[in-house]
Coordinates of C-alpha atoms in Angstrom, one line a residue:
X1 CA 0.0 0.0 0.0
X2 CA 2.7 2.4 0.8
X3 CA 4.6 1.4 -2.6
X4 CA 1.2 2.2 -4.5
X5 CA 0.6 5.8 -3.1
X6 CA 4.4 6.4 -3.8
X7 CA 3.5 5.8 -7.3
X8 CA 0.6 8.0 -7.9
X9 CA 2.2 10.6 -5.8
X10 CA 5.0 10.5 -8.2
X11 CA 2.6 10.8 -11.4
X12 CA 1.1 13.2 -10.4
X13 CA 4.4 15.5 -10.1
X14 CA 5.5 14.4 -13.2
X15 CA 1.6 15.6 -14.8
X16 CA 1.9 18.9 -13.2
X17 CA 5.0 19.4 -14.4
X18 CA 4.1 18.5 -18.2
X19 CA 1.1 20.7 -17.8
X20 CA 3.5 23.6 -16.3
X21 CA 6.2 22.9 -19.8
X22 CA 3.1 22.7 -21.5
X23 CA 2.0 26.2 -20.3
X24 CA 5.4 27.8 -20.9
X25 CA 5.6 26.5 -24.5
X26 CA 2.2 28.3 -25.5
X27 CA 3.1 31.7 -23.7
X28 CA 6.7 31.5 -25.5
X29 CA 5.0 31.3 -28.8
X30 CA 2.4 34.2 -28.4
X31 CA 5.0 36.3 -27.9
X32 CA 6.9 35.6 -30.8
X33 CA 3.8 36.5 -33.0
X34 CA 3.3 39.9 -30.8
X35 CA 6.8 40.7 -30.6
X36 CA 7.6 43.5 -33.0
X37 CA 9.9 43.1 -36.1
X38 CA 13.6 44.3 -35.0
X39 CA 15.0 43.8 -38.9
X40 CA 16.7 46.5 -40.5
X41 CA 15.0 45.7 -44.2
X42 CA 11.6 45.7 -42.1
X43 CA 8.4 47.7 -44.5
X44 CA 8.2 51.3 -43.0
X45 CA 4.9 53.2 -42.1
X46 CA 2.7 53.3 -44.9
X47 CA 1.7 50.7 -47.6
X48 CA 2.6 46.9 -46.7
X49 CA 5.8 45.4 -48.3
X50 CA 6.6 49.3 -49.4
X51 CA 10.4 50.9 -48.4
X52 CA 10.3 54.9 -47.7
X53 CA 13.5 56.6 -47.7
X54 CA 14.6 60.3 -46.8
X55 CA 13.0 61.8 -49.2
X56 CA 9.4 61.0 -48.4
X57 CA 9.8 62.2 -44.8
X58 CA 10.8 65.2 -46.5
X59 CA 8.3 65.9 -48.0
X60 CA 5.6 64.9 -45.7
X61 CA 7.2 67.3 -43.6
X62 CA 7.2 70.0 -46.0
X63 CA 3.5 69.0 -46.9
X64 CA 2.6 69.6 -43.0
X65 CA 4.5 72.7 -42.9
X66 CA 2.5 73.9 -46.1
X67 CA -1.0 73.3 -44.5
X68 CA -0.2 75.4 -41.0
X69 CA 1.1 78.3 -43.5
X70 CA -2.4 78.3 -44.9
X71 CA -3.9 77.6 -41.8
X72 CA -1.4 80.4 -40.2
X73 CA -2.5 83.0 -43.0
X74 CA -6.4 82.3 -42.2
X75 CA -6.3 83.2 -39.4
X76 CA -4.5 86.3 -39.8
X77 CA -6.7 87.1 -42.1
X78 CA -9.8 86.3 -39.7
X79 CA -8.5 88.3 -36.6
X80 CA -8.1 91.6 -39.7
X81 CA -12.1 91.2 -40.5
X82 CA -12.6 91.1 -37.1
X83 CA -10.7 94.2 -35.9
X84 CA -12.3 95.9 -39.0
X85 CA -15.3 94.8 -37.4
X86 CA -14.8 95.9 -34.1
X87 CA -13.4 99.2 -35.3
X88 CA -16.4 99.8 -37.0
X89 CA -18.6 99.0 -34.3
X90 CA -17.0 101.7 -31.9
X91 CA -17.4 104.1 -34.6
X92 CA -21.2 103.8 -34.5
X93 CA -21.2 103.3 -30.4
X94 CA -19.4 106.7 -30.4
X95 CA -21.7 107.9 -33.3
X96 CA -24.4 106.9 -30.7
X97 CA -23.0 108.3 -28.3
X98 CA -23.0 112.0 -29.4
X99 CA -26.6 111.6 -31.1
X100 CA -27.4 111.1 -27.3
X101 CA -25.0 114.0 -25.6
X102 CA -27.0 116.3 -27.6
X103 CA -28.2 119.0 -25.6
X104 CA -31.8 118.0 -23.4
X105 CA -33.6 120.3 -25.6
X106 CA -33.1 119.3 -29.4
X107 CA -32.9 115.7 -30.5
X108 CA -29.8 116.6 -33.0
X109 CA -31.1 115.4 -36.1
X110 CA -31.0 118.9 -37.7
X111 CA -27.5 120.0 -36.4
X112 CA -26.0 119.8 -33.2
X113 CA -27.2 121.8 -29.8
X114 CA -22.8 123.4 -29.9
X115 CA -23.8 124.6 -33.5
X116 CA -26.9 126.5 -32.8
X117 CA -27.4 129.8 -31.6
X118 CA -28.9 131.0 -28.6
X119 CA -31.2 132.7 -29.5
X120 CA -32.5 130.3 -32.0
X121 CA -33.4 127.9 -29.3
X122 CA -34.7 130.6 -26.9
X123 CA -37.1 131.0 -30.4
X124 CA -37.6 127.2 -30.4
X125 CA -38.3 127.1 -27.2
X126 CA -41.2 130.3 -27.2
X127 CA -43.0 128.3 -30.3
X128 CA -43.5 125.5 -27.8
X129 CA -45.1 127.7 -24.8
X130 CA -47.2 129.1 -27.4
X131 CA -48.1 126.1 -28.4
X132 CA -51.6 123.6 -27.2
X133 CA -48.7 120.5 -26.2
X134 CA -48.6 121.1 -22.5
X135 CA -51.3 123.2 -21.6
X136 CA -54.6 124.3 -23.5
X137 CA -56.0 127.5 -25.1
X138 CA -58.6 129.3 -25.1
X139 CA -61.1 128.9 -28.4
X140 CA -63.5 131.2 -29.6
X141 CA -65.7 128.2 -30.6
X142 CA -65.3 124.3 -31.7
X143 CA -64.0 125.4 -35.0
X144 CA -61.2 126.7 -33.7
X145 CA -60.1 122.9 -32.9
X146 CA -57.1 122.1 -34.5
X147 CA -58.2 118.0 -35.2
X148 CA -55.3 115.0 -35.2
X149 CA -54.4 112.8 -37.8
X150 CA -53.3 109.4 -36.6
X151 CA -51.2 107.3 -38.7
X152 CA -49.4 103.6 -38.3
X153 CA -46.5 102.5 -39.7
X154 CA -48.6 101.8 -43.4
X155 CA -51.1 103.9 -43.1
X156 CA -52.1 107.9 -42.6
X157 CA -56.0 108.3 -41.5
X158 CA -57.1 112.3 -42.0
X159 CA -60.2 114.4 -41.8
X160 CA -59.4 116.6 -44.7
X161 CA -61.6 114.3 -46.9
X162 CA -64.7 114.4 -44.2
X163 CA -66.4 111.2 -42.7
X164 CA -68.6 110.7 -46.0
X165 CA -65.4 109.4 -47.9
X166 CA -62.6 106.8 -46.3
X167 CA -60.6 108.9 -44.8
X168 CA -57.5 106.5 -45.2
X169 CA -54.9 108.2 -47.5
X170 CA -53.8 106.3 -50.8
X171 CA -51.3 106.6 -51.7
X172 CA -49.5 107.9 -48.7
X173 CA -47.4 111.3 -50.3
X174 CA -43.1 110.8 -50.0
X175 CA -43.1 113.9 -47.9
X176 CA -45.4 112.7 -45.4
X177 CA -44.0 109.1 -45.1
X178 CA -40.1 110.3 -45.0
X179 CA -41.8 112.4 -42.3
X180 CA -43.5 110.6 -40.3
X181 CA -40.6 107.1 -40.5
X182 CA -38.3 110.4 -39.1
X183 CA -40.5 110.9 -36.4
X184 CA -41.2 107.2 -35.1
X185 CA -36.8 106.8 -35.4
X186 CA -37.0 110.0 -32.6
X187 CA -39.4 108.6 -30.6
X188 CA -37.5 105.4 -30.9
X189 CA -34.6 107.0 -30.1
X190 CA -36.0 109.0 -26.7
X191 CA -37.7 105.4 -25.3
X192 CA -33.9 103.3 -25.7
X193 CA -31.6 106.3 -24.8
X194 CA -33.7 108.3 -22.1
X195 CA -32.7 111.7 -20.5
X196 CA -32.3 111.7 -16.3
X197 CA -35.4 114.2 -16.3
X198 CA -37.8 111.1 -18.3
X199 CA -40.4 109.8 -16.0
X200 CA -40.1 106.5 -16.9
X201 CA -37.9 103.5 -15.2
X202 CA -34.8 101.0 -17.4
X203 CA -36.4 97.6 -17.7
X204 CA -34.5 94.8 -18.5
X205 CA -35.9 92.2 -20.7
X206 CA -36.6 88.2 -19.9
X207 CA -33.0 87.1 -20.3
X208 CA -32.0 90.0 -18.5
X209 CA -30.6 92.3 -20.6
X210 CA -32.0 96.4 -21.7
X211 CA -35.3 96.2 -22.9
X212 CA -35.1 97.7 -26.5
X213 CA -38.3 99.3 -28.5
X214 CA -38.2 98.9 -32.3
X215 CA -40.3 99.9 -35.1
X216 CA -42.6 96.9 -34.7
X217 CA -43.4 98.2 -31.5
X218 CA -45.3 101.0 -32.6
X219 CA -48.6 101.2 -32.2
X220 CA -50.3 104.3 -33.3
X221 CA -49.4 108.3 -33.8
X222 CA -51.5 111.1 -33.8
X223 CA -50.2 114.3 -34.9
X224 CA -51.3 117.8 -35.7
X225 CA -49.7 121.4 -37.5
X226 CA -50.8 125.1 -36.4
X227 CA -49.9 127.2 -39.3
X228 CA -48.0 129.6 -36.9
X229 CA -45.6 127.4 -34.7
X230 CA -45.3 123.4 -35.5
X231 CA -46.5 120.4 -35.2
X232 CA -47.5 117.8 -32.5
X233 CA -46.7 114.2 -32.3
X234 CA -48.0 112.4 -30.2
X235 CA -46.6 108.5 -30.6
X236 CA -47.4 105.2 -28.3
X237 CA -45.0 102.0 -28.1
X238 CA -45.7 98.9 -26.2
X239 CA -44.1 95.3 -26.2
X240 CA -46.2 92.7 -26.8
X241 CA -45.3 91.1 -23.6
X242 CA -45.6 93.9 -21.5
X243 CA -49.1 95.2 -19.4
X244 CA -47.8 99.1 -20.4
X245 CA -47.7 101.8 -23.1
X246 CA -44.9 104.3 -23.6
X247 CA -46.3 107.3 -24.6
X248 CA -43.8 110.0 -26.5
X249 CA -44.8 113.5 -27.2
X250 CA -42.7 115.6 -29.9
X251 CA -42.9 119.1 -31.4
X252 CA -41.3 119.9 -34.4
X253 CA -41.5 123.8 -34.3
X254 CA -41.0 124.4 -37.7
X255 CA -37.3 123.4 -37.4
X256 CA -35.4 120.7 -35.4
X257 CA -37.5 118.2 -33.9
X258 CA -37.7 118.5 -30.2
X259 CA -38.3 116.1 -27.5
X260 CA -41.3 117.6 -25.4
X261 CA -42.2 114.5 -23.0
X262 CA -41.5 111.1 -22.2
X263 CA -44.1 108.8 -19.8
X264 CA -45.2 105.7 -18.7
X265 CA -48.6 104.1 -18.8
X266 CA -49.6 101.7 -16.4
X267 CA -52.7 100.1 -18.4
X268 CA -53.0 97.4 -15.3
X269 CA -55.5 99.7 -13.4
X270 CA -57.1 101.6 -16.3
X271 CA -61.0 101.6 -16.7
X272 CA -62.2 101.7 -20.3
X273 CA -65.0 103.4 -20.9
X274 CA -67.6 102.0 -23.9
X275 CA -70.7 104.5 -25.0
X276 CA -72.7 102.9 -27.1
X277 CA -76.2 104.9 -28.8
X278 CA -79.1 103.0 -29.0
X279 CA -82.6 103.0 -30.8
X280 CA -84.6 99.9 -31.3
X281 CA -82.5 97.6 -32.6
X282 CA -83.3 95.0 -29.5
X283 CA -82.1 92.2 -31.6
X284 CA -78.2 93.5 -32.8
X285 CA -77.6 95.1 -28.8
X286 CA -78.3 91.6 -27.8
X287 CA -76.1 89.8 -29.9
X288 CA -73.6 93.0 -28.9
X289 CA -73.8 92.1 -25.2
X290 CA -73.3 88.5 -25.9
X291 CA -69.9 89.3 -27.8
X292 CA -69.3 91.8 -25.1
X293 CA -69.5 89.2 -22.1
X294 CA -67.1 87.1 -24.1
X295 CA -64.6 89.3 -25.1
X296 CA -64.7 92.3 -22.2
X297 CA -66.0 90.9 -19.1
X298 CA -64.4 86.8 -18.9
X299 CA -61.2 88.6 -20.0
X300 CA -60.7 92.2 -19.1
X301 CA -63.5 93.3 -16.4
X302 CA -62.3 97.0 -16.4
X303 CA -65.1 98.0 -18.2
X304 CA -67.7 101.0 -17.6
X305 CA -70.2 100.6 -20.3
X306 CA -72.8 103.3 -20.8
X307 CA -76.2 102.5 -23.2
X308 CA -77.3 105.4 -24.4
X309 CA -81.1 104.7 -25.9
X310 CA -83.4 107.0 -27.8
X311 CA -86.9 106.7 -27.7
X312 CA -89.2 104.6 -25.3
X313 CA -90.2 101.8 -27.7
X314 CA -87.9 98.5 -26.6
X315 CA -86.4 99.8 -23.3
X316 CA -87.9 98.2 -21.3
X317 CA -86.5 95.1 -23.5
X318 CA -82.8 96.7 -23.0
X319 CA -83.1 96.8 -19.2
X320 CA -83.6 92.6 -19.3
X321 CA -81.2 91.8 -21.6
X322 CA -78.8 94.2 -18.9
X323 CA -79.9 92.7 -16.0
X324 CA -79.8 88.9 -17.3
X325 CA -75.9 89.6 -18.5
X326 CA -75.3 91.1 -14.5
X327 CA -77.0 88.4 -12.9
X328 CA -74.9 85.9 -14.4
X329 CA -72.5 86.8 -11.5
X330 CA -70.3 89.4 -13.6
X331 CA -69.2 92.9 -11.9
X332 CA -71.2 95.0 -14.8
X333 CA -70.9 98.9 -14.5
X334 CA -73.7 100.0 -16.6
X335 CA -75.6 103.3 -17.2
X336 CA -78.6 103.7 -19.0
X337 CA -78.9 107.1 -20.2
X338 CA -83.2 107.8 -22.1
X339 CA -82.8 110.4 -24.7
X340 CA -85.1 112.4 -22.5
X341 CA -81.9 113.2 -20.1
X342 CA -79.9 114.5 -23.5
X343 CA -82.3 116.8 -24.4
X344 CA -81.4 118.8 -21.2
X345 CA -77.7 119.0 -21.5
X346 CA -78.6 120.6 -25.3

């Protein structure tokens, strides 16, 4: 028994051992095949079984040299555009700049405030007091009312041509429309570069940066000429995204245009007042008050609306249709005014 375990113990070195050469012989082998070629006549970089000499490192090096030149010279000519560029741009900052060092009491678009005389804008300044911009006068009678034209950025609405006709203007004349584009580009100008004595606050926008106004954010303009001292513009702005107007009032007194006023609107806690005359009709008002729930009280409930109703016929009819629209649970400020009640203010 001893003899046989002798035996097997001895087999089984002699196994581990052939496993252990066996082990060895593999490994010696892989690295042969992984071991890099050490032979002088070994293929260089590049296609296989193909000899490079000198001269092609040569000129792949001059090849790589030749593409940062022109890569070298792009980009000099790059950083040249963009100092043009930039050189340019302070130019019209410092352009910008003196439009808006102007003196407070001209705009500059005429000549500049160091250029005029004294006395010219002591003139200037005389043809506004006389002016109606900010205070009234006092009129013999309502034909002495100088009326406003209102215009938008396509199109001029007068009076000249009475009610009977459209009063829209078409064509609009060259003179006007040069005109009026000049006047929107100063009001423009007095909203994004306001004076220190401007009532009106620097927003900044969502992202927050300035809040600019541009042409598309022009509403509507009213403006009006006496024969004797200028005319009156009187321009509003708002952003689409913003609850307020900006209202601009300019005077162009028959010379440079002049910057009479600058103000903020707060339209959150105005009241708009509706006066609509009435006669009959019962029908159309109530298909009116329908469109007016709608539209004015579910969305905007500062509203004051005033009926106005001639005659006696259907009034009655116009106090229910009233009532049924305030007992729906809406805040309605309505007046009811019979012709009766005119007759004594004539």
């Amino acid at each position: 028994m001893p003899r046989r375990g002798l035996i097997l113990q001895t087999r089984t070195h002699w196994l581990l051992f052939g496993l252990a050469l066996l082990c060895s012989l593999v490994l010696f082998l892989y690295l042969l095949e992984c071991a890099p070629q050490t032979d002088g006549n070994a293929s260089l970089p590049g296609v296989i079984g193909e000899n490079y000499g000198k001269e092609y490192y040569q000129a792949l090096l001059q090849e790589q040299e030749e593409h940062y030149q022109t890569r070298a010279t792009s980009l000099k000519r790059q950083i040249a555009q963009l100092k043009q560029e930039l050189q340019e741009m302070s130019e019209k900052m410092r352009s910008l700049q003196e439009r808006r060092n102007v003196g407070a009491n001209g705009i500059g678009y005429q000549g500049n405030k160091e250029q005029a005389p004294s006395d010219l804008l002591e003139f200037l300044h005389s043809q506004i007091d006389k002016a109606e911009v900010s205070i009234g006068a006092r009129l013999p009678s309502e034909y002495g009312v100088i009326p406003f034209e209102s215009f938008t950025l396509m199109k001029v609405f007068q009076l000249e041509m009475g009610l009977t006709r459209h009063p829209e203007e078409k064509p609009v004349r060259k003179d006007k429309r040069d005109e009026l584009v000049e006047v929107i580009e100063a009001g423009l100008e007095v909203i994004n570069n306001p004076d220190e004595d401007d009532e009106q606050e620097d927003e900044d926008g969502p992202l927050g940066e300035k809040l600019i106004f541009n042409e598309n954010d022009f509403i509507e303009g009213y403006y009006r000429t006496e024969r004797d001292k200028g005319t009156q513009y009187e321009l509003f702005f708002k952003k689409a995204d913003l609850m307020e107007y900006r209202h601009v009032t300019l005077f162009r007194p028959f010379g440079p245009l002049m910057k009479v006023k600058s103000e903020m609107i707060d339209i959150t806690r105005s009241i708009i007042n509706i006066i609509v005359p009435l006669a009959e009709r019962t029908e159309a008002f109530s298909q009116f008050m329908q469109n007016f729930r709608d539209v004015c009280i579910h969305q905007d409930k500062r509203i004051h609306l005033t009926v106005v109703y001639f005659g006696k016929e259907g009034l009655s009819e116009v106090k229910s249709i009233l009532e049924s629209v305030a007992s729906c649970g809406h805040s309605l400020r309505v007046q009811i005014w019979p012709a009766i009640l005119l007759e004594s203010f004539n």
